[in-house]
Amino acid sequence: MIKKIDGKMLKAMFKKATEYLLKHKDEINALNVFPVPDGDTGSNMVATMLEGCKYLDEVEDETIDKVLNAMKNGTLMGARGNSGVILSQIVRGFVEGVPKRKKTLSPSDFLHMLKKAREVAYSAVMKPVEGTMLTVMRFIDERSEEARDIDNFNDLMDWLIKIAEEAVRVSPRLLDKLREAGVVDAGAKGLYHIFQGMKAVLEGDTEANLEVIAEKPAEELPSVVYEDLTYQYCTEYIIKVNDGNAMKHYSDVSAFLNSMGDSVVVVAQDDLLKIHVHTNNPGSVLEELLKKGELLKAKIDNMKIQHEHLVAEATEKKKMGIVAVSPGEGISKIMRSLGVDQIVPGGQTMNPSTADIRKAIEKANADVVFVFPNNPNIILAAQQAAQDIKDSEVVVIPTNTPQECLAALVNYDPEADPEEMKNVLEDSIKDIVPISVTVAVRNARLGKSKIKKGEYMVFQGKKLVAHSFDIVKALREAFKKAKAEERELLSIFTGNGFSESDLDKIKKLIEEEFENLEVEVYEGGQPHYPFLMTLE
């Protein structure tokens, strides 16, 4: 039985708790059925804890104080969404509740710190809602007398897990939305898994694997309760205040945010103000906050679009739906904004299976589903998946690149006749020139071309049209072959690890030699290809 924990063990407990959250992220996300899609609860809690782990990794002298401060500062900076902010405040309160000059913690110290965590978390939320992770903390606080005589951490953690489990179980009784949707609270379930992870360390499992992929399958997403949204934008800002005292601004910022929207959370810590609000005027909120100091981080989500999409997905069958394979998060975001219902991660060297595509088609829940494979190696799998679907008509648009898909989506009209829409999508692809830039990883011969390792290779569709160690020379040749002087727009999608210097060279090339082209740059996030481009 472990009766004392030091900084090293506390660090291990926090990191193992993060691993357990990561393992159950999909399960927790599936419980997130609120019409306030700030991002999934599981993902937000994981992001918050992972940043805490990063800060912990920088701690060399693993004293209690230094470990606790890393936990507090890391979770504050990593907090994402309502659930992440509240979790960061639970951690903050836990840290602030530590008795002074402690080199080790006893079970009674730990319990006292959790009571402080409840106080801080509740005070950070303008209108605390029961049936959430706040309720878990309240149960622990109000029933702490039961644990007064526990003298070891093994028994204390068992008690905490029992209390968290009870709070999760009763959450639907405390919150109508949960009862209507037939689920328990996602945030409360997340805290339960955090305690489970801590228990594992006490039992000897001290090494955390934070690269783990969530393995526990999510249950089928419960039916979504539709709700009209009063405020459209989920808004989060972190401000570094000019005068160094964030608490000084807490009251007036809280009052201002409450006048601008709801779901208000304000955190004042040292010289940082972190706010979360649902509002119709994120710009006005930022303008007011900039009077206090400088902006460090910003995140704004359009909840109306996300919620309408979520509700539509979970209810009756639509007339038409779209499934698209995407190689990068940035491209996925653009695809979603253009009407894609289901994204299948994939591309060069990461081809999705027929089962992956079939599952996405089924989730699209439409009478007619258009599938964009966006890679020649995925077209066959898409066609096979289409043959397996009996309840919907599936039309595979044989796109070889994501650029072709994006060009087609611009003309997508979900209310059009499906047969006419098929013709429009196919014709849209013919109107553009997709260009892909990659770097040779070895010497090779491609047709009549000798390719040297490290050269830029430029493809038009599937055809290699230019290669050189000089990206400007390669693209100049490619643009001329594509008759870029007859085009009007060049869209550039930057990949992982792209060079800003190369991007500047490309812009200069266009400005000096293809001035007819307007240039638009987007974050694509695709691997292997530093630049994907579309000439229109």
Coordinates of C-alpha atoms in Angstrom, one line a residue:
M1 CA 0.0 0.0 0.0
I2 CA 1.4 3.4 -1.0
K3 CA 1.0 6.0 1.8
K4 CA 3.0 8.9 0.3
I5 CA 3.6 10.1 -3.2
D6 CA 6.4 12.4 -4.4
G7 CA 6.8 14.6 -7.4
K8 CA 8.1 11.8 -9.6
M9 CA 5.1 9.5 -8.9
L10 CA 2.6 12.4 -9.3
K11 CA 4.1 13.1 -12.7
A12 CA 3.7 9.5 -13.6
M13 CA 0.1 9.5 -12.4
F14 CA -0.8 12.6 -14.5
K15 CA 0.8 11.1 -17.7
K16 CA -0.9 7.7 -17.1
A17 CA -4.2 9.5 -16.7
T18 CA -3.6 11.2 -20.0
E19 CA -2.9 7.8 -21.6
Y20 CA -6.2 6.4 -20.3
L21 CA -8.1 9.5 -21.7
L22 CA -6.4 8.9 -25.0
K23 CA -7.4 5.3 -25.1
H24 CA -11.1 6.2 -24.4
K25 CA -11.2 9.4 -26.5
D26 CA -13.5 7.9 -29.1
E27 CA -15.9 6.5 -26.4
I28 CA -16.0 9.9 -24.7
N29 CA -16.5 11.7 -28.0
A30 CA -19.5 9.5 -28.9
L31 CA -21.2 10.8 -25.7
N32 CA -20.8 14.4 -26.8
V33 CA -24.3 14.9 -28.3
F34 CA -24.9 18.5 -27.2
P35 CA -25.8 21.1 -29.8
V36 CA -22.7 23.1 -28.8
P37 CA -20.1 21.4 -30.9
D38 CA -17.0 23.1 -29.5
G39 CA -15.0 20.1 -30.7
D40 CA -15.4 16.7 -29.1
T41 CA -15.2 16.4 -25.3
G42 CA -12.8 13.6 -25.4
S43 CA -10.5 15.3 -27.9
N44 CA -10.7 18.6 -25.9
M45 CA -9.8 16.8 -22.6
V46 CA -7.0 14.9 -24.3
A47 CA -5.5 18.1 -25.8
T48 CA -5.6 19.8 -22.4
M49 CA -3.8 16.9 -20.7
L50 CA -1.3 16.4 -23.4
E51 CA -0.1 20.0 -23.1
G52 CA 0.3 19.4 -19.4
C53 CA 2.4 16.4 -20.2
K54 CA 4.6 18.5 -22.5
Y55 CA 5.2 20.9 -19.6
L56 CA 6.0 18.0 -17.3
D57 CA 8.6 16.7 -19.8
E58 CA 10.5 19.9 -19.3
V59 CA 10.7 19.5 -15.5
E60 CA 14.1 18.2 -14.5
D61 CA 13.9 18.6 -10.7
E62 CA 10.8 16.6 -10.0
T63 CA 9.8 18.2 -6.7
I64 CA 6.1 18.4 -5.8
D65 CA 6.0 22.2 -6.4
K66 CA 7.6 22.0 -9.9
V67 CA 5.5 19.1 -11.0
L68 CA 2.3 20.8 -9.8
N69 CA 3.1 24.1 -11.5
A70 CA 3.9 22.3 -14.8
M71 CA 0.5 20.6 -14.6
K72 CA -1.3 23.9 -13.9
N73 CA 0.5 26.0 -16.6
G74 CA 0.4 23.3 -19.2
T75 CA -3.3 22.5 -18.9
L76 CA -4.2 26.2 -19.0
M77 CA -2.3 26.7 -22.2
G78 CA -3.6 23.5 -23.7
A79 CA -7.2 23.9 -22.7
R80 CA -9.6 23.6 -25.6
G81 CA -13.3 23.9 -25.6
N82 CA -15.6 24.2 -22.6
S83 CA -14.6 20.8 -21.3
G84 CA -10.9 21.5 -21.6
V85 CA -11.2 24.9 -19.8
I86 CA -13.1 23.3 -16.9
L87 CA -10.6 20.5 -16.7
S88 CA -7.8 23.0 -16.6
Q89 CA -9.5 24.7 -13.7
I90 CA -9.9 21.5 -11.8
V91 CA -6.1 21.0 -12.2
R92 CA -5.5 24.6 -11.2
G93 CA -7.6 24.2 -8.0
F94 CA -5.9 20.9 -7.2
V95 CA -2.5 22.6 -7.5
E96 CA -3.5 25.7 -5.4
G97 CA -4.8 23.4 -2.7
V98 CA -1.5 21.9 -1.9
P99 CA -0.3 22.5 1.7
K100 CA 2.9 24.6 1.8
R101 CA 6.4 23.2 1.9
K102 CA 5.3 19.7 1.1
K103 CA 7.9 17.2 -0.3
T104 CA 5.4 14.4 -0.4
L105 CA 1.6 14.2 -0.4
S106 CA -0.5 12.1 1.9
P107 CA -4.0 10.8 1.1
S108 CA -5.5 13.6 3.2
D109 CA -3.4 16.2 1.3
F110 CA -4.7 14.8 -2.0
L111 CA -8.3 14.9 -0.8
H112 CA -7.9 18.5 0.4
M113 CA -6.5 19.5 -3.0
L114 CA -9.5 17.9 -4.7
K115 CA -11.9 19.9 -2.5
K116 CA -10.0 23.1 -3.6
A117 CA -10.3 21.9 -7.2
R118 CA -14.1 21.8 -6.9
E119 CA -14.1 25.4 -5.5
V120 CA -12.0 26.8 -8.3
A121 CA -13.7 24.9 -11.1
Y122 CA -17.2 26.0 -10.0
S123 CA -16.0 29.6 -9.7
A124 CA -14.6 29.6 -13.2
V125 CA -18.0 28.8 -14.8
M126 CA -20.5 31.6 -14.8
K127 CA -23.5 29.3 -14.7
P128 CA -22.4 25.8 -13.4
V129 CA -24.4 23.0 -14.8
E130 CA -25.0 19.8 -12.8
G131 CA -24.7 16.4 -14.5
T132 CA -21.3 17.3 -15.8
M133 CA -17.7 16.8 -14.6
L134 CA -18.4 19.5 -12.1
T135 CA -20.8 17.1 -10.4
V136 CA -18.0 14.6 -10.0
M137 CA -16.0 17.2 -8.1
R138 CA -19.0 18.1 -6.0
F139 CA -19.7 14.5 -5.1
I140 CA -16.0 14.1 -4.0
D141 CA -16.1 17.2 -1.9
E142 CA -19.5 16.6 -0.3
R143 CA -18.7 13.0 0.5
S144 CA -15.1 13.5 1.5
E145 CA -15.9 12.6 5.1
E146 CA -16.3 9.0 3.9
A147 CA -12.6 9.0 3.0
R148 CA -11.3 10.8 6.1
D149 CA -9.7 7.7 7.6
I150 CA -8.1 6.3 4.4
D151 CA -4.4 6.2 5.0
N152 CA -3.1 4.9 1.6
F153 CA -3.5 6.0 -2.0
N154 CA -4.6 2.6 -3.3
D155 CA -7.8 2.7 -1.2
L156 CA -8.2 6.4 -1.8
M157 CA -8.1 5.9 -5.6
D158 CA -10.6 3.1 -5.4
W159 CA -12.9 5.4 -3.5
L160 CA -12.5 8.2 -6.0
I161 CA -13.3 5.8 -8.9
K162 CA -16.4 4.6 -7.1
I163 CA -17.6 8.2 -6.5
A164 CA -16.8 9.2 -10.1
E165 CA -18.7 6.2 -11.4
E166 CA -21.8 7.1 -9.3
A167 CA -21.7 10.7 -10.6
V168 CA -21.5 9.4 -14.2
R169 CA -24.4 7.0 -13.6
V170 CA -26.7 9.7 -12.2
S171 CA -25.7 12.4 -14.7
P172 CA -28.8 11.8 -16.9
R173 CA -31.1 12.5 -13.9
L174 CA -29.4 15.9 -13.4
L175 CA -29.4 17.1 -17.0
D176 CA -32.4 16.9 -19.3
K177 CA -30.3 16.8 -22.5
L178 CA -28.5 13.7 -21.3
R179 CA -31.7 12.0 -20.4
E180 CA -33.3 12.9 -23.7
A181 CA -30.4 11.6 -25.7
G182 CA -30.0 8.5 -23.5
V183 CA -26.4 9.0 -22.6
V184 CA -24.2 9.8 -19.6
D185 CA -22.0 12.9 -19.4
A186 CA -18.9 12.8 -21.5
G187 CA -16.8 15.1 -19.2
A188 CA -17.7 13.1 -16.1
K189 CA -16.8 9.9 -17.9
G190 CA -13.5 11.5 -18.8
L191 CA -12.7 12.2 -15.1
Y192 CA -13.6 8.6 -14.3
H193 CA -10.9 7.4 -16.8
I194 CA -8.4 9.9 -15.4
F195 CA -8.7 8.3 -11.9
Q196 CA -8.5 4.9 -13.5
G197 CA -5.2 5.9 -15.1
M198 CA -3.8 7.2 -11.8
K199 CA -4.8 3.9 -10.1
A200 CA -2.7 2.0 -12.7
V201 CA 0.4 3.8 -11.6
L202 CA -0.2 2.9 -8.0
E203 CA -0.4 -0.7 -9.1
G204 CA 3.0 -0.6 -10.8
D205 CA 2.1 0.4 -14.4
T206 CA 4.2 3.6 -14.4
E207 CA 5.2 4.0 -18.1
A208 CA 2.7 6.0 -20.2
N209 CA 2.3 5.5 -23.9
L210 CA 1.0 8.8 -25.2
E211 CA 1.3 7.7 -28.9
V212 CA -1.5 5.1 -28.3
I213 CA -4.3 5.1 -30.8
A214 CA -7.8 5.0 -29.2
E215 CA -8.7 1.3 -29.3
K216 CA -12.0 1.2 -27.5
P217 CA -14.7 1.4 -30.1
A218 CA -17.2 4.2 -29.7
E219 CA -20.8 3.1 -29.3
E220 CA -23.2 4.1 -32.0
L221 CA -23.8 7.8 -31.7
P222 CA -27.0 8.4 -29.8
S223 CA -29.8 10.3 -31.4
V224 CA -29.1 14.1 -31.4
V225 CA -31.6 16.4 -29.7
Y226 CA -32.2 19.4 -32.0
E227 CA -31.9 22.8 -30.4
D228 CA -32.0 26.3 -31.9
L229 CA -28.8 28.0 -31.1
T230 CA -29.1 31.5 -29.7
Y231 CA -25.4 32.2 -30.2
Q232 CA -23.6 31.1 -33.3
Y233 CA -19.8 31.2 -32.5
C234 CA -17.9 29.3 -29.9
T235 CA -15.1 31.8 -29.1
E236 CA -11.9 31.3 -27.1
Y237 CA -9.1 33.7 -26.6
I238 CA -6.0 33.9 -24.4
I239 CA -4.9 37.4 -23.6
K240 CA -1.6 38.5 -21.9
V241 CA -2.6 41.5 -19.9
N242 CA -0.5 44.6 -20.1
D243 CA -0.4 45.3 -16.4
G244 CA 0.6 41.7 -15.4
N245 CA -2.4 41.2 -13.1
A246 CA -5.1 39.2 -14.9
M247 CA -7.3 38.8 -11.7
K248 CA -7.7 42.6 -11.7
H249 CA -9.7 42.3 -14.9
Y250 CA -11.7 39.2 -13.9
S251 CA -14.9 40.9 -12.9
D252 CA -15.3 43.4 -15.7
V253 CA -14.4 40.9 -18.3
S254 CA -16.9 38.4 -16.9
A255 CA -19.6 41.0 -16.9
F256 CA -18.8 42.0 -20.4
L257 CA -18.8 38.5 -21.7
N258 CA -22.2 37.7 -20.1
S259 CA -23.6 40.7 -21.9
M260 CA -22.3 39.3 -25.2
G261 CA -23.4 35.6 -24.9
D262 CA -23.6 32.5 -22.8
S263 CA -21.5 29.5 -21.7
V264 CA -19.0 32.0 -20.3
V265 CA -15.8 30.8 -18.7
V266 CA -13.2 33.2 -17.5
V267 CA -9.8 32.1 -16.1
A268 CA -7.4 34.7 -14.6
Q269 CA -4.0 33.2 -13.9
D270 CA -0.9 35.4 -13.3
D271 CA -0.7 37.7 -16.4
L272 CA -3.0 35.5 -18.6
L273 CA -6.8 35.8 -19.2
K274 CA -8.4 32.8 -20.9
I275 CA -12.0 33.2 -21.9
H276 CA -14.6 31.0 -23.5
V277 CA -18.0 32.4 -24.7
H278 CA -20.7 31.5 -27.1
T279 CA -21.6 34.8 -28.9
N280 CA -22.8 36.2 -32.2
N281 CA -20.0 38.8 -32.2
P282 CA -16.5 37.3 -31.7
G283 CA -14.9 40.4 -33.3
S284 CA -16.5 42.7 -30.7
V285 CA -15.3 40.4 -27.9
L286 CA -11.7 40.5 -29.2
E287 CA -11.8 44.2 -29.7
E288 CA -12.7 44.7 -26.0
L289 CA -10.2 42.2 -24.8
L290 CA -7.4 43.8 -26.8
K291 CA -7.8 46.9 -24.6
K292 CA -6.5 44.7 -21.8
G293 CA -3.4 43.3 -23.5
E294 CA -2.1 41.3 -26.5
L295 CA -3.7 38.2 -28.1
L296 CA -1.8 34.9 -27.6
K297 CA -4.3 32.4 -28.9
A298 CA -7.6 32.4 -30.7
K299 CA -10.2 29.8 -31.7
I300 CA -13.6 30.4 -33.3
D301 CA -16.0 27.8 -34.4
N302 CA -19.3 28.3 -36.2
M303 CA -21.6 26.1 -34.1
K304 CA -24.7 26.6 -36.3
I305 CA -23.1 25.0 -39.3
Q306 CA -21.6 22.2 -37.3
H307 CA -24.8 21.5 -35.4
E308 CA -27.0 21.5 -38.5
H309 CA -24.6 19.0 -40.1
L310 CA -24.6 16.8 -37.0
V311 CA -28.4 16.8 -36.7
A312 CA -28.8 16.1 -40.4
E313 CA -26.4 13.2 -40.2
A314 CA -28.2 11.6 -37.3
T315 CA -31.8 11.9 -38.5
E316 CA -33.6 11.1 -41.7
K317 CA -32.0 10.1 -44.9
K318 CA -30.9 13.0 -47.1
K319 CA -31.4 13.3 -50.9
M320 CA -27.6 13.4 -51.6
G321 CA -24.4 13.0 -49.6
I322 CA -20.7 13.2 -50.2
V323 CA -17.8 11.0 -49.1
A324 CA -14.3 12.2 -49.8
V325 CA -10.8 10.9 -49.1
S326 CA -8.5 13.6 -47.7
P327 CA -4.7 13.5 -47.1
G328 CA -4.6 16.4 -44.6
E329 CA -6.5 18.2 -41.9
G330 CA -6.5 21.5 -43.7
I331 CA -7.9 20.0 -46.8
S332 CA -10.5 18.1 -44.7
K333 CA -11.7 21.4 -43.2
I334 CA -12.1 22.9 -46.7
M335 CA -14.0 19.9 -47.9
R336 CA -16.4 20.0 -44.9
S337 CA -17.0 23.7 -45.5
L338 CA -18.0 22.8 -49.1
G339 CA -20.6 20.2 -48.0
V340 CA -18.7 16.9 -47.5
D341 CA -20.6 14.7 -45.1
Q342 CA -17.9 12.1 -44.3
I343 CA -14.1 12.4 -44.5
V344 CA -12.0 9.3 -45.0
P345 CA -8.3 9.9 -44.0
G346 CA -6.0 8.7 -46.8
G347 CA -3.8 9.4 -49.8
Q348 CA -0.4 8.5 -51.0
T349 CA 1.1 5.6 -48.9
M350 CA -2.0 5.6 -46.6
N351 CA -4.7 4.1 -48.7
P352 CA -8.0 3.5 -46.8
S353 CA -9.6 0.1 -47.0
T354 CA -12.8 -0.8 -48.8
A355 CA -14.4 -1.3 -45.3
D356 CA -13.3 2.3 -44.4
I357 CA -15.0 3.8 -47.4
R358 CA -18.1 1.6 -47.1
K359 CA -18.5 2.7 -43.5
A360 CA -18.3 6.3 -44.5
I361 CA -20.9 5.8 -47.2
E362 CA -23.3 4.3 -44.7
K363 CA -22.7 7.2 -42.3
A364 CA -23.5 9.7 -45.1
N365 CA -27.1 8.5 -44.8
A366 CA -28.3 9.6 -48.2
D367 CA -30.3 8.2 -51.1
V368 CA -27.4 9.0 -53.5
V369 CA -23.9 9.2 -52.2
F370 CA -21.0 10.7 -54.3
V371 CA -17.6 9.3 -53.5
F372 CA -14.4 11.1 -54.3
P373 CA -11.3 8.7 -54.0
N374 CA -8.9 11.6 -54.8
N375 CA -6.0 9.1 -55.6
P376 CA -5.6 6.6 -58.4
N377 CA -4.7 3.9 -55.9
I378 CA -8.0 4.4 -54.0
I379 CA -10.5 4.4 -57.0
L380 CA -10.8 0.6 -57.1
A381 CA -11.4 0.3 -53.3
A382 CA -14.1 3.0 -53.7
Q383 CA -15.8 1.2 -56.5
Q384 CA -15.7 -2.1 -54.5
A385 CA -17.2 -0.3 -51.5
A386 CA -20.0 1.1 -53.8
Q387 CA -20.9 -2.4 -54.9
D388 CA -21.3 -3.5 -51.3
I389 CA -24.0 -0.9 -50.5
K390 CA -27.6 -1.9 -51.0
D391 CA -29.6 0.9 -49.4
S392 CA -28.2 3.8 -51.4
E393 CA -27.1 4.6 -54.9
V394 CA -23.4 5.2 -54.8
V395 CA -21.6 7.1 -57.6
V396 CA -17.8 7.1 -57.6
I397 CA -16.4 10.2 -59.2
P398 CA -12.9 8.9 -60.3
T399 CA -10.8 11.8 -59.0
N400 CA -7.0 11.3 -59.0
T401 CA -6.2 14.3 -56.8
P402 CA -7.8 16.3 -53.9
Q403 CA -7.7 19.4 -56.1
E404 CA -10.1 17.8 -58.6
C405 CA -12.5 17.1 -55.7
L406 CA -12.3 20.6 -54.3
A407 CA -13.0 22.1 -57.8
A408 CA -16.1 19.9 -58.1
L409 CA -17.4 20.6 -54.6
V410 CA -17.5 24.4 -55.4
N411 CA -20.4 23.5 -57.8
Y412 CA -22.1 21.1 -55.5
D413 CA -25.8 21.7 -54.9
P414 CA -27.5 19.3 -52.4
E415 CA -30.9 20.3 -53.8
A416 CA -30.2 19.6 -57.4
D417 CA -31.3 16.5 -59.4
P418 CA -28.7 13.7 -58.6
E419 CA -28.2 12.8 -62.3
E420 CA -27.6 16.4 -63.3
M421 CA -25.4 16.9 -60.3
K422 CA -23.2 13.9 -61.4
N423 CA -22.7 15.6 -64.7
V424 CA -21.8 18.9 -63.1
L425 CA -19.3 17.3 -60.8
E426 CA -17.6 15.4 -63.6
D427 CA -17.5 18.4 -65.9
S428 CA -16.0 20.6 -63.1
I429 CA -13.0 18.3 -62.9
K430 CA -12.3 18.8 -66.6
D431 CA -12.1 22.6 -66.1
I432 CA -9.1 22.6 -63.9
V433 CA -5.4 21.7 -64.0
P434 CA -4.2 19.9 -60.8
I435 CA -0.5 20.3 -60.1
S436 CA 1.3 18.4 -57.3
V437 CA 4.9 19.1 -56.1
T438 CA 6.9 16.5 -54.2
V439 CA 10.6 15.8 -53.6
A440 CA 12.4 12.6 -54.9
V441 CA 13.6 10.4 -52.1
R442 CA 15.9 8.4 -54.3
N443 CA 17.5 8.3 -57.8
A444 CA 15.1 6.8 -60.4
R445 CA 14.0 6.7 -64.0
L446 CA 10.5 7.8 -64.8
G447 CA 9.7 7.2 -68.4
K448 CA 12.5 9.1 -70.3
S449 CA 13.3 11.2 -67.3
K450 CA 16.2 10.5 -65.0
I451 CA 15.3 11.7 -61.5
K452 CA 17.9 12.5 -58.8
K453 CA 17.3 12.2 -55.1
G454 CA 16.3 15.6 -53.7
E455 CA 14.9 17.0 -56.9
Y456 CA 11.5 18.7 -57.0
M457 CA 9.1 16.7 -59.1
V458 CA 6.0 18.4 -60.6
F459 CA 3.0 16.4 -61.7
Q460 CA 0.1 17.5 -63.8
G461 CA -2.5 15.0 -62.8
K462 CA -0.7 11.7 -62.9
K463 CA 1.9 12.8 -65.4
L464 CA 5.4 14.0 -64.5
V465 CA 5.9 17.3 -66.4
A466 CA 9.0 18.8 -64.8
H467 CA 11.8 18.1 -62.3
S468 CA 14.7 20.2 -61.0
F469 CA 16.7 21.0 -57.9
D470 CA 15.3 24.5 -58.5
I471 CA 11.6 24.7 -57.6
V472 CA 11.2 27.9 -59.6
K473 CA 12.6 26.3 -62.7
A474 CA 10.5 23.2 -62.3
L475 CA 7.3 25.1 -61.8
R476 CA 8.0 27.6 -64.6
E477 CA 8.2 24.7 -67.0
A478 CA 5.1 23.0 -65.5
F479 CA 3.0 26.3 -65.7
K480 CA 4.0 26.8 -69.3
K481 CA 3.0 23.3 -70.2
A482 CA -0.3 23.9 -68.4
K483 CA -0.8 27.1 -70.4
A484 CA -1.0 29.1 -67.1
E485 CA -1.1 32.3 -69.0
E486 CA -4.6 31.4 -70.1
R487 CA -5.8 30.8 -66.5
E488 CA -7.0 33.3 -63.9
L489 CA -6.5 31.7 -60.5
L490 CA -3.8 29.6 -58.8
S491 CA -4.8 27.9 -55.5
I492 CA -1.9 26.6 -53.4
F493 CA -2.4 24.1 -50.6
T494 CA 0.6 23.9 -48.3
G495 CA 1.7 20.5 -47.0
N496 CA 3.4 19.4 -43.8
G497 CA 6.9 20.8 -43.5
F498 CA 6.6 23.1 -46.5
S499 CA 9.3 25.8 -46.9
E500 CA 8.2 29.4 -46.5
S501 CA 11.1 30.3 -48.6
D502 CA 9.8 28.1 -51.5
L503 CA 6.4 29.6 -51.1
D504 CA 7.9 33.1 -51.4
K505 CA 9.7 32.0 -54.6
I506 CA 6.5 30.7 -56.1
K507 CA 4.7 33.9 -55.4
K508 CA 7.5 35.9 -56.9
L509 CA 7.5 33.7 -60.0
I510 CA 3.7 34.3 -60.5
E511 CA 4.1 38.0 -59.9
E512 CA 6.9 38.4 -62.4
E513 CA 6.0 35.9 -65.1
F514 CA 2.3 35.0 -64.7
E515 CA 0.7 38.3 -63.6
N516 CA -2.6 37.2 -65.0
L517 CA -2.9 34.7 -62.1
E518 CA -4.5 35.6 -58.7
V519 CA -2.9 33.5 -56.0
E520 CA -4.8 32.1 -53.0
V521 CA -2.9 30.1 -50.3
Y522 CA -4.5 27.5 -48.0
E523 CA -3.2 25.3 -45.3
G524 CA -3.6 21.7 -46.6
G525 CA -1.6 19.7 -44.1
Q526 CA -1.0 16.8 -46.5
P527 CA 2.2 14.7 -46.1
H528 CA 4.7 14.0 -48.9
Y529 CA 3.6 16.9 -51.1
P530 CA 4.8 20.3 -49.8
F531 CA 2.5 21.9 -52.4
L532 CA -0.7 20.9 -54.1
M533 CA -2.0 23.5 -56.7
T534 CA -5.0 24.1 -58.8
L535 CA -5.0 26.2 -62.0
E536 CA -8.5 27.5 -62.9

